[in-house]
Structure formats: structure tokens, C-alpha cells
Coordinates of N, CA and C in Angstrom, one line a residue:
M1 N 0.8 -1.2 0.0 CA 0.0 0.0 0.0 C 0.9 1.2 0.0
N2 N 0.6 2.2 -0.8 CA 1.3 3.4 -0.9 C 0.7 4.5 0.0
L3 N 1.3 4.8 1.1 CA 0.7 5.8 2.1 C 1.0 7.2 1.6
N4 N 1.8 7.3 0.5 CA 2.1 8.7 0.1 C 1.3 9.1 -1.2
T5 N 0.1 8.5 -1.3 CA -0.7 8.8 -2.5 C -1.0 10.3 -2.6
L6 N -1.1 10.9 -1.5 CA -1.5 12.4 -1.5 C -0.3 13.3 -1.5
A7 N 1.0 12.7 -1.4 CA 2.2 13.5 -1.3 C 2.5 14.1 -2.7
A8 N 3.2 15.2 -2.7 CA 3.5 15.9 -4.0 C 4.6 15.1 -4.7
E9 N 5.5 14.4 -4.0 CA 6.6 13.7 -4.6 C 6.6 12.3 -3.9
E10 N 7.0 11.3 -4.8 CA 7.1 9.9 -4.3 C 8.5 9.7 -3.6
A11 N 8.5 9.1 -2.4 CA 9.7 8.8 -1.8 C 10.3 7.5 -2.4
D12 N 11.7 7.5 -2.5 CA 12.3 6.3 -3.1 C 12.7 5.3 -2.0
Y13 N 11.7 4.4 -1.8 CA 11.8 3.5 -0.7 C 12.8 2.3 -1.1
K14 N 12.8 1.9 -2.4 CA 13.5 0.8 -2.8 C 15.0 1.0 -2.6
S15 N 15.5 2.2 -2.8 CA 17.0 2.4 -2.7 C 17.3 2.8 -1.2
G16 N 16.3 2.9 -0.4 CA 16.5 3.3 1.0 C 16.7 4.8 1.1
S17 N 16.5 5.6 0.1 CA 16.7 7.0 0.2 C 15.4 7.7 0.6
L18 N 15.5 8.4 1.7 CA 14.4 9.2 2.3 C 14.9 10.6 2.5
P19 N 14.0 11.6 2.4 CA 14.4 13.0 2.7 C 14.6 13.1 4.2
V20 N 15.8 13.5 4.7 CA 16.0 13.6 6.1 C 16.7 14.9 6.4
A21 N 16.6 15.4 7.6 CA 17.3 16.5 8.1 C 18.2 16.1 9.3
L22 N 19.4 16.7 9.4 CA 20.3 16.4 10.5 C 20.2 17.4 11.6
Y23 N 20.1 16.9 12.8 CA 20.0 17.7 14.0 C 21.1 17.4 15.0
P24 N 21.7 18.4 15.6 CA 22.9 18.2 16.5 C 22.5 17.5 17.7
N25 N 23.4 16.6 18.2 CA 23.2 15.9 19.4 C 23.7 16.7 20.5
V26 N 22.9 17.4 21.2 CA 23.3 18.4 22.2 C 23.9 17.7 23.4
M27 N 23.4 16.5 23.8 CA 23.9 15.8 25.0 C 25.3 15.4 24.7
R28 N 25.7 14.9 23.5 CA 27.0 14.5 23.2 C 28.0 15.7 23.3
R29 N 27.6 16.8 22.8 CA 28.4 18.0 22.8 C 28.7 18.5 24.2
E30 N 27.7 18.4 25.1 CA 27.9 18.8 26.5 C 28.8 17.8 27.2
K31 N 28.8 16.6 26.8 CA 29.6 15.5 27.5 C 31.1 15.6 27.2
D32 N 31.5 15.7 25.9 CA 32.9 15.7 25.6 C 33.3 16.7 24.6
G33 N 32.4 17.6 24.2 CA 32.7 18.7 23.3 C 32.7 18.3 21.8
K34 N 32.4 17.1 21.5 CA 32.4 16.6 20.2 C 31.0 16.8 19.6
Q35 N 30.9 17.1 18.3 CA 29.6 17.3 17.7 C 29.2 16.1 16.8
T36 N 28.1 15.5 17.2 CA 27.5 14.5 16.3 C 26.1 14.9 16.0
F37 N 25.5 14.2 15.0 CA 24.2 14.5 14.5 C 23.3 13.3 14.4
Y38 N 22.0 13.5 14.5 CA 21.1 12.4 14.2 C 20.1 12.8 13.1
A39 N 19.7 11.8 12.4 CA 18.8 12.1 11.2 C 17.3 11.9 11.6
R40 N 16.5 12.8 11.0 CA 15.1 12.6 11.2 C 14.4 12.9 9.9
P41 N 13.5 12.0 9.5 CA 12.8 12.2 8.2 C 12.1 13.5 8.2
I42 N 12.1 14.2 7.0 CA 11.5 15.5 6.8 C 10.0 15.3 6.6
I43 N 9.2 15.9 7.4 CA 7.7 15.8 7.2 C 7.3 16.7 6.0
R44 N 6.9 16.1 4.9 CA 6.5 16.8 3.7 C 5.1 17.2 3.6
K45 N 4.2 16.5 4.4 CA 2.8 16.8 4.3 C 2.1 16.2 5.5
H46 N 1.2 17.0 6.1 CA 0.5 16.5 7.2 C -0.9 16.0 6.7
L47 N -1.2 14.8 7.1 CA -2.4 14.1 6.7 C -3.4 13.9 7.9
S48 N -4.6 13.8 7.6 CA -5.7 13.5 8.5 C -6.1 12.1 8.3
M49 N -7.0 11.6 9.2 CA -7.5 10.2 9.0 C -8.4 10.2 7.8
E50 N -9.0 11.3 7.4 CA -9.8 11.4 6.2 C -8.9 11.1 5.0
D51 N -7.7 11.6 5.0 CA -6.8 11.4 3.9 C -6.4 9.9 3.9
I52 N -6.1 9.3 5.0 CA -5.7 7.9 5.1 C -6.9 7.1 4.6
A53 N -8.1 7.4 4.9 CA -9.3 6.7 4.4 C -9.3 6.8 2.8
S54 N -9.0 7.9 2.3 CA -8.9 8.1 0.8 C -7.9 7.2 0.2
D55 N -6.7 7.1 0.9 CA -5.6 6.2 0.5 C -6.1 4.8 0.4
M56 N -6.8 4.4 1.4 CA -7.3 3.0 1.5 C -8.3 2.7 0.3
V57 N -9.1 3.7 0.0 CA -10.1 3.5 -1.1 C -9.3 3.4 -2.5
V58 N -8.3 4.3 -2.6 CA -7.5 4.4 -3.9 C -6.8 3.1 -4.1
E59 N -6.2 2.5 -3.0 CA -5.4 1.3 -3.1 C -6.2 0.0 -3.0
G60 N -7.5 0.2 -2.8 CA -8.4 -1.0 -2.9 C -8.3 -1.9 -1.6
V61 N -7.9 -1.4 -0.5 CA -7.8 -2.2 0.7 C -8.8 -1.7 1.7
N62 N -9.9 -1.2 1.2 CA -11.0 -0.7 2.0 C -12.1 -1.7 2.4
G63 N -11.9 -2.9 1.9 CA -12.9 -4.0 2.2 C -14.3 -3.7 1.8
G64 N -14.4 -2.9 0.7 CA -15.8 -2.6 0.2 C -16.4 -1.4 0.9
M65 N -15.8 -0.8 1.9 CA -16.3 0.3 2.6 C -16.0 1.6 1.9
T66 N -16.9 2.6 2.0 CA -16.6 3.9 1.4 C -15.7 4.7 2.4
R67 N -15.2 5.8 1.8 CA -14.4 6.7 2.6 C -15.1 7.2 3.9
E68 N -16.4 7.5 3.7 CA -17.2 8.0 4.8 C -17.4 7.0 5.8
Q69 N -17.6 5.7 5.4 CA -17.8 4.6 6.4 C -16.5 4.4 7.2
I70 N -15.4 4.5 6.5 CA -14.1 4.3 7.2 C -13.9 5.4 8.3
V71 N -14.2 6.6 7.9 CA -14.0 7.7 8.8 C -14.9 7.6 10.0
S72 N -16.2 7.2 9.7 CA -17.2 7.0 10.8 C -16.7 6.0 11.8
I73 N -16.1 4.9 11.3 CA -15.6 3.8 12.2 C -14.4 4.3 13.0
W74 N -13.6 5.1 12.3 CA -12.4 5.7 13.0 C -12.8 6.6 14.1
K75 N -13.8 7.4 13.9 CA -14.3 8.4 14.9 C -14.9 7.6 16.1
N76 N -15.6 6.5 15.8 CA -16.2 5.8 16.9 C -15.1 5.1 17.8
I77 N -14.1 4.6 17.1 CA -13.0 4.0 17.8 C -12.2 5.0 18.6
N78 N -12.0 6.2 18.0 CA -11.3 7.3 18.7 C -12.0 7.7 19.9
C79 N -13.4 7.8 19.8 CA -14.2 8.2 20.9 C -14.1 7.2 22.1
A80 N -14.1 5.9 21.7 CA -14.1 4.8 22.7 C -12.7 4.8 23.4
V81 N -11.6 5.1 22.6 CA -10.3 5.1 23.2 C -10.2 6.3 24.2
L82 N -10.7 7.5 23.8 CA -10.6 8.6 24.6 C -11.4 8.5 25.9
D83 N -12.5 7.8 25.8 CA -13.3 7.5 27.0 C -12.6 6.7 28.0
R84 N -11.9 5.6 27.5 CA -11.1 4.8 28.3 C -9.9 5.6 29.0
V85 N -9.3 6.4 28.2 CA -8.1 7.2 28.7 C -8.6 8.1 29.7
A86 N -9.8 8.7 29.5 CA -10.3 9.7 30.5 C -10.6 9.0 31.8
N87 N -10.8 7.7 31.8 CA -11.1 7.0 33.0 C -9.9 6.2 33.5
S88 N -8.7 6.8 33.2 CA -7.4 6.4 33.8 C -7.0 5.0 33.3
C89 N -7.3 4.7 32.0 CA -6.7 3.5 31.4 C -5.7 3.9 30.4
S90 N -4.8 3.0 30.1 CA -3.9 3.2 28.9 C -4.3 2.3 27.8
V91 N -4.2 2.7 26.6 CA -4.7 1.9 25.5 C -3.6 1.8 24.4
D92 N -3.2 0.6 24.1 CA -2.2 0.3 23.1 C -2.9 0.1 21.7
T93 N -2.7 1.1 20.8 CA -3.4 1.1 19.5 C -2.7 0.3 18.5
G94 N -1.5 -0.2 18.8 CA -0.6 -0.8 17.8 C 0.4 0.1 17.2
L95 N 0.0 1.4 17.2 CA 0.9 2.5 16.7 C 1.5 3.3 17.8
C96 N 0.7 3.5 18.9 CA 1.1 4.3 20.0 C 0.4 3.8 21.3
L97 N 0.9 4.2 22.4 CA 0.3 3.9 23.7 C -0.4 5.2 24.2
C98 N -1.7 5.2 24.3 CA -2.4 6.4 24.7 C -2.7 6.3 26.2
S99 N -2.3 7.3 26.9 CA -2.5 7.3 28.4 C -2.9 8.7 28.8
K100 N -3.3 8.8 30.0 CA -3.8 10.1 30.5 C -2.7 11.1 30.8
G101 N -2.7 12.2 30.1 CA -1.8 13.3 30.4 C -2.6 14.4 31.0
N102 N -2.8 15.5 30.2 CA -3.8 16.5 30.7 C -5.2 15.9 30.6
S103 N -5.9 16.0 31.7 CA -7.2 15.4 31.7 C -8.2 16.0 30.7
V104 N -9.0 15.1 30.1 CA -10.1 15.6 29.2 C -11.4 15.8 29.9
R105 N -11.4 15.6 31.2 CA -12.5 15.8 32.1 C -12.6 17.3 32.4
P106 N -13.8 17.9 32.6 CA -13.9 19.3 33.1 C -13.1 19.5 34.3
Q107 N -12.4 20.7 34.4 CA -11.7 21.1 35.6 C -12.1 22.5 35.9
I108 N -12.7 22.8 37.0 CA -13.1 24.1 37.4 C -12.0 24.8 38.3
A109 N -11.5 25.9 37.9 CA -10.5 26.6 38.7 C -11.1 27.7 39.6
N110 N -12.2 28.4 39.0 CA -12.8 29.4 39.8 C -14.2 29.7 39.4
I111 N -15.1 30.0 40.3 CA -16.5 30.3 40.1 C -16.7 31.7 40.7
R112 N -17.1 32.7 39.8 CA -17.2 34.1 40.3 C -18.6 34.6 40.0
D113 N -19.2 35.0 41.1 CA -20.5 35.6 41.1 C -20.3 37.1 40.8
L114 N -20.6 37.6 39.6 CA -20.3 39.0 39.2 C -21.3 40.0 39.9
E115 N -22.4 39.5 40.3 CA -23.4 40.4 40.9 C -22.9 40.9 42.3
S116 N -22.4 39.9 43.1 CA -21.9 40.2 44.4 C -20.4 40.5 44.5
G117 N -19.7 40.0 43.4 CA -18.3 40.2 43.4 C -17.6 39.2 44.3
E118 N -18.2 38.2 44.7 CA -17.7 37.3 45.7 C -17.6 35.8 45.1
D119 N -16.7 35.1 45.7 CA -16.6 33.6 45.3 C -17.5 32.9 46.3
G120 N -18.0 31.8 45.9 CA -18.8 30.9 46.8 C -20.3 31.4 46.9
I121 N -20.7 32.4 46.2 CA -22.0 32.9 46.3 C -22.7 32.8 44.9
L122 N -24.0 32.6 44.9 CA -24.8 32.6 43.7 C -26.0 33.6 43.9
T123 N -26.1 34.5 43.0 CA -27.2 35.5 43.0 C -28.2 35.2 42.0
P124 N -29.4 34.8 42.3 CA -30.4 34.5 41.4 C -30.7 35.7 40.4
G125 N -30.6 35.4 39.1 CA -30.8 36.5 38.2 C -29.5 37.2 37.9
G126 N -28.4 36.9 38.6 CA -27.1 37.6 38.4 C -26.3 36.8 37.4
F127 N -25.1 37.4 37.1 CA -24.3 36.8 36.1 C -23.2 36.0 36.8
L128 N -22.9 34.8 36.2 CA -22.0 33.9 36.8 C -20.9 33.6 35.8
E129 N -19.6 33.5 36.2 CA -18.5 33.2 35.3 C -17.7 32.0 35.9
I130 N -17.5 31.0 35.2 CA -16.8 29.8 35.6 C -15.6 29.6 34.7
T131 N -14.4 29.6 35.3 CA -13.2 29.4 34.5 C -12.5 28.1 34.8
G132 N -11.7 27.5 33.9 CA -11.0 26.3 34.1 C -10.6 25.7 32.8
S133 N -10.8 24.4 32.6 CA -10.4 23.7 31.4 C -11.4 22.6 31.0
N134 N -11.5 22.3 29.7 CA -12.4 21.3 29.2 C -13.8 21.5 29.7
L135 N -14.3 22.8 29.7 CA -15.6 23.1 30.3 C -16.7 23.1 29.3
T136 N -16.4 23.0 28.0 CA -17.4 23.1 26.9 C -18.6 22.2 27.2
I137 N -19.8 22.7 27.1 CA -21.0 21.9 27.3 C -21.6 21.7 25.9
A138 N -21.6 20.5 25.4 CA -22.1 20.2 24.1 C -22.6 18.8 24.0
G139 N -23.5 18.6 23.0 CA -24.1 17.2 22.8 C -25.6 17.3 22.6
K140 N -26.1 16.2 22.0 CA -27.5 16.2 21.7 C -28.3 15.4 22.8
D141 N -27.6 14.8 23.7 CA -28.4 14.1 24.7 C -29.2 15.1 25.6
E142 N -30.4 14.7 26.0 CA -31.3 15.6 26.7 C -30.8 16.0 28.1
S143 N -29.8 15.2 28.6 CA -29.3 15.5 29.9 C -28.2 16.5 29.9
V144 N -27.7 16.9 28.7 CA -26.5 17.8 28.6 C -27.0 19.2 29.2
G145 N -26.1 19.8 30.0 CA -26.4 21.2 30.5 C -25.6 21.5 31.7
L146 N -25.8 22.7 32.2 CA -25.1 23.2 33.4 C -26.2 23.1 34.5
Y147 N -25.9 22.4 35.6 CA -26.8 22.1 36.6 C -26.5 22.9 37.9
F148 N -27.5 23.4 38.6 CA -27.4 24.0 39.9 C -28.1 23.1 40.8
E149 N -27.3 22.1 41.4 CA -28.0 21.1 42.2 C -28.1 21.5 43.7
S150 N -29.3 21.5 44.1 CA -29.6 21.9 45.5 C -29.2 20.7 46.5
E151 N -28.5 21.0 47.5 CA -28.1 20.1 48.5 C -29.2 19.9 49.6
D152 N -30.1 20.9 49.6 CA -31.1 20.9 50.6 C -32.4 20.2 50.2
N153 N -32.7 20.5 48.9 CA -34.0 20.0 48.3 C -33.8 19.7 46.8
P154 N -33.7 18.5 46.4 CA -33.5 18.2 45.0 C -34.5 18.8 44.0
D155 N -35.7 19.2 44.5 CA -36.7 19.8 43.7 C -36.3 21.2 43.3
N156 N -35.4 21.8 44.1 CA -34.9 23.2 43.8 C -33.8 23.2 42.7
T157 N -33.4 22.1 42.3 CA -32.3 22.0 41.3 C -32.8 22.6 39.9
A158 N -31.9 23.4 39.3 CA -32.2 24.0 38.0 C -31.1 23.7 37.0
V159 N -31.4 23.7 35.8 CA -30.5 23.3 34.7 C -30.6 24.3 33.6
L160 N -29.5 24.7 33.0 CA -29.4 25.5 31.8 C -28.9 24.7 30.6
G161 N -29.6 24.7 29.5 CA -29.2 24.1 28.3 C -28.1 24.9 27.6
V162 N -27.6 24.3 26.5 CA -26.5 24.9 25.8 C -26.9 26.3 25.3
K163 N -28.2 26.4 24.8 CA -28.6 27.7 24.2 C -28.7 28.8 25.3
K164 N -28.7 28.5 26.6 CA -28.8 29.5 27.6 C -27.5 30.0 28.1
M165 N -26.4 29.4 27.5 CA -25.1 29.8 27.9 C -24.6 31.1 27.1
G166 N -24.1 32.1 27.9 CA -23.6 33.3 27.2 C -22.3 33.0 26.6
T167 N -21.4 32.4 27.4 CA -20.1 31.9 26.9 C -20.0 30.4 27.1
N168 N -19.5 29.7 26.1 CA -19.4 28.2 26.2 C -18.2 27.8 25.5
S169 N -17.0 27.8 26.2 CA -15.8 27.5 25.6 C -15.0 26.5 26.6
P170 N -13.9 25.9 26.1 CA -13.1 25.0 27.0 C -12.6 25.7 28.3
S171 N -12.3 27.0 28.2 CA -11.7 27.7 29.3 C -12.7 28.6 30.1
K172 N -13.9 28.8 29.6 CA -14.8 29.7 30.3 C -16.3 29.3 30.0
L173 N -17.1 29.3 31.1 CA -18.6 29.3 30.9 C -19.1 30.6 31.6
A174 N -20.1 31.2 30.9 CA -20.7 32.4 31.5 C -22.2 32.3 31.3
C175 N -23.0 32.6 32.3 CA -24.4 32.5 32.1 C -25.1 33.4 33.2
V176 N -26.4 33.5 33.0 CA -27.3 34.1 34.1 C -27.8 33.0 35.0
V177 N -27.6 33.2 36.3 CA -28.0 32.3 37.3 C -29.5 32.2 37.3
P178 N -30.1 31.0 37.3 CA -31.6 30.9 37.2 C -32.2 31.7 38.4
A179 N -33.2 32.5 38.0 CA -33.9 33.3 39.0 C -34.7 32.5 40.0
T180 N -35.0 31.3 39.6 CA -35.9 30.4 40.5 C -35.2 29.8 41.7
L181 N -33.9 29.9 41.8 CA -33.1 29.3 42.9 C -33.6 29.8 44.2
A182 N -33.9 28.8 45.1 CA -34.3 29.2 46.5 C -33.0 29.3 47.3
A183 N -33.1 30.0 48.4 CA -31.9 30.1 49.3 C -31.5 28.8 49.8
G184 N -30.2 28.6 49.9 CA -29.6 27.3 50.3 C -28.3 27.0 49.7
S185 N -27.9 25.8 49.8 CA -26.5 25.3 49.3 C -26.7 24.6 48.0
Y186 N -25.8 24.9 47.1 CA -25.9 24.3 45.7 C -24.5 23.8 45.3
R187 N -24.5 22.9 44.4 CA -23.2 22.5 43.7 C -23.4 22.6 42.2
I188 N -22.3 23.0 41.5 CA -22.3 23.1 40.1 C -22.0 21.7 39.5
K189 N -22.9 21.3 38.5 CA -22.7 20.0 37.8 C -22.7 20.3 36.3
I190 N -21.7 19.7 35.7 CA -21.6 19.8 34.2 C -21.9 18.5 33.6
V191 N -22.8 18.4 32.7 CA -23.1 17.2 31.9 C -22.8 17.5 30.5
T192 N -21.9 16.8 29.9 CA -21.5 17.2 28.5 C -21.0 15.9 27.7
Q193 N -21.1 16.0 26.4 CA -20.6 15.0 25.5 C -19.3 15.5 24.8
F194 N -18.9 16.7 25.2 CA -17.7 17.3 24.6 C -16.5 16.4 24.9
M195 N -15.7 16.1 23.8 CA -14.4 15.4 23.9 C -13.3 16.3 23.4
N196 N -13.5 16.7 22.1 CA -12.6 17.7 21.5 C -13.3 18.3 20.3
S197 N -12.6 19.1 19.5 CA -13.3 19.8 18.5 C -13.9 19.0 17.4
K198 N -13.5 17.7 17.3 CA -13.9 16.8 16.2 C -14.8 15.6 16.7
V199 N -14.6 15.3 18.0 CA -15.2 14.1 18.5 C -16.0 14.4 19.7
Q200 N -17.2 13.8 19.8 CA -18.1 13.9 21.0 C -18.2 12.5 21.6
R201 N -18.4 12.5 22.9 CA -18.7 11.2 23.6 C -20.0 10.6 23.2
K202 N -20.1 9.3 23.2 CA -21.4 8.7 22.9 C -22.3 8.9 24.2
K203 N -21.7 8.7 25.3 CA -22.4 8.8 26.6 C -22.0 10.1 27.3
P204 N -22.9 10.9 27.8 CA -22.6 12.1 28.5 C -21.7 11.9 29.7
L205 N -20.7 12.8 29.9 CA -19.9 12.7 31.1 C -20.4 13.7 32.1
T206 N -20.4 13.3 33.4 CA -20.9 14.1 34.5 C -19.8 14.5 35.4
F207 N -19.7 15.8 35.6 CA -18.7 16.3 36.6 C -19.4 17.2 37.6
V208 N -19.1 16.9 38.9 CA -19.7 17.7 39.9 C -18.6 18.4 40.7
H209 N -18.7 19.8 40.8 CA -17.6 20.5 41.5 C -17.7 20.3 43.0
D210 N -16.5 20.2 43.6 CA -16.4 19.8 45.0 C -17.0 20.9 46.0
T211 N -16.8 22.1 45.6 CA -17.1 23.2 46.6 C -18.5 23.7 46.5
P212 N -19.3 23.6 47.6 CA -20.7 24.1 47.5 C -20.8 25.6 47.4
L213 N -21.8 26.1 46.8 CA -22.1 27.5 46.7 C -23.4 27.9 47.4
T214 N -23.5 29.1 47.9 CA -24.6 29.5 48.7 C -25.5 30.6 48.0
V215 N -26.8 30.3 47.9 CA -27.7 31.3 47.5 C -28.3 31.9 48.7
I216 N -28.0 33.2 48.9 CA -28.4 33.9 50.1 C -29.8 34.5 50.0
S217 N -30.3 34.7 48.8 CA -31.7 35.2 48.7 C -32.3 34.8 47.4
A218 N -33.6 34.6 47.3 CA -34.3 34.1 46.1 C -34.7 35.3 45.3

């Protein structure tokens, strides 16, 4: 199979000739002052999995599947792998070992009630700003949203859907606090299918912030 179908120039594999660049071996130079180099293949073109699917169709190794079907299967596999990694598993794909580095789970760094100017407070009808990472609320599941969960009475819990969010990005969420919240203690809960810009989770992920917030007046 020719994986360079989409490349501008064909690489000469038969003679063993590949386009490479030489990079100085810094560790060797620091050790004894001598200069050595190591070779690294020059990247001539960046490909996506969509491009690889096209290669498979062109070379006839697609098993009767269309390019779109191959990409769909790849996205499902990728989503499943990321779900496992997000739950502290390592996955050997045969090409690389995927493990948890920066978490793909929501992480809340700060919750700021702009109405009162204080942390730890919720003002019904006021503006709320949440900062952190992986905060994007997205997905078609009906459970997706930003929840204000009452610790005193579950019936007082309120939820805002995606369309009610003023800002909805990986680093920031901003919204108007539901005016219906009764006085009491609440926790912020995020339910989302967001994984990254191209892939969404099949099943929604639920994240509950550790620190309770207080509604001091309805």
C-alpha cells in the first residue's frame, strides 16, 4: 500500500533513500565537546484520518467500505479510546500507547458571582462566570447542560441548556443564574458530551464541582 498517495513527490523506498534533516546531538556535545548529529525524516505533508481513508479506497484495501464509512468507524474507535483514557486507562493502539496526560474531564478553577463580586455565592438572576479547562457543554443528549444542584432539596435544582449559555468554551462558561433558585446550598454540575473539536462522547460525562455555593436570597 502506498501511504504517500497524496504527497507531491514519491519517496524512493527501494533504494533506501528518504528525505532527512540532520539535528545536532546536544547531549554528546555537552559531554565531551564533540559534535554528532542524528537524522530525522522531513515531514513533507500533514495528513488527517480522512486522507488515510482516501488512500485505502484508492489502493483497494478498504474492504468494500466507502471513505465516509471508514472515517465514521475511526471516529467511533477514537471516541471509545478517549473515553477509556479519560477513566485512567492506557490503550495500546498498535501504533502508540495512549494514556492520561492532561485530563479531558472538566476542571473548574474558579467560580465568580459577578453580581456580588464574591466567590462561593450565587445571586439568582445575576451573572456567573466559571473558568477552568475542558468546560465546553455540548451534545444532543437531553441530559446535557449546566446544573445548579440543591443540597437541601432536589426539587430546587435548576439546569441551563446549551442555548442558555452566554459563553461556552473550554476555558470559560458564563451565564445568568436561574432566578428560580431558592436560598440554600448548591453544587455546580456539568453534563457534556464534549471530547474535542472533532469528536463527541457517545455517553454524556458528568462532573460535579467539590465546593458548595450559597444562594443567600431568592
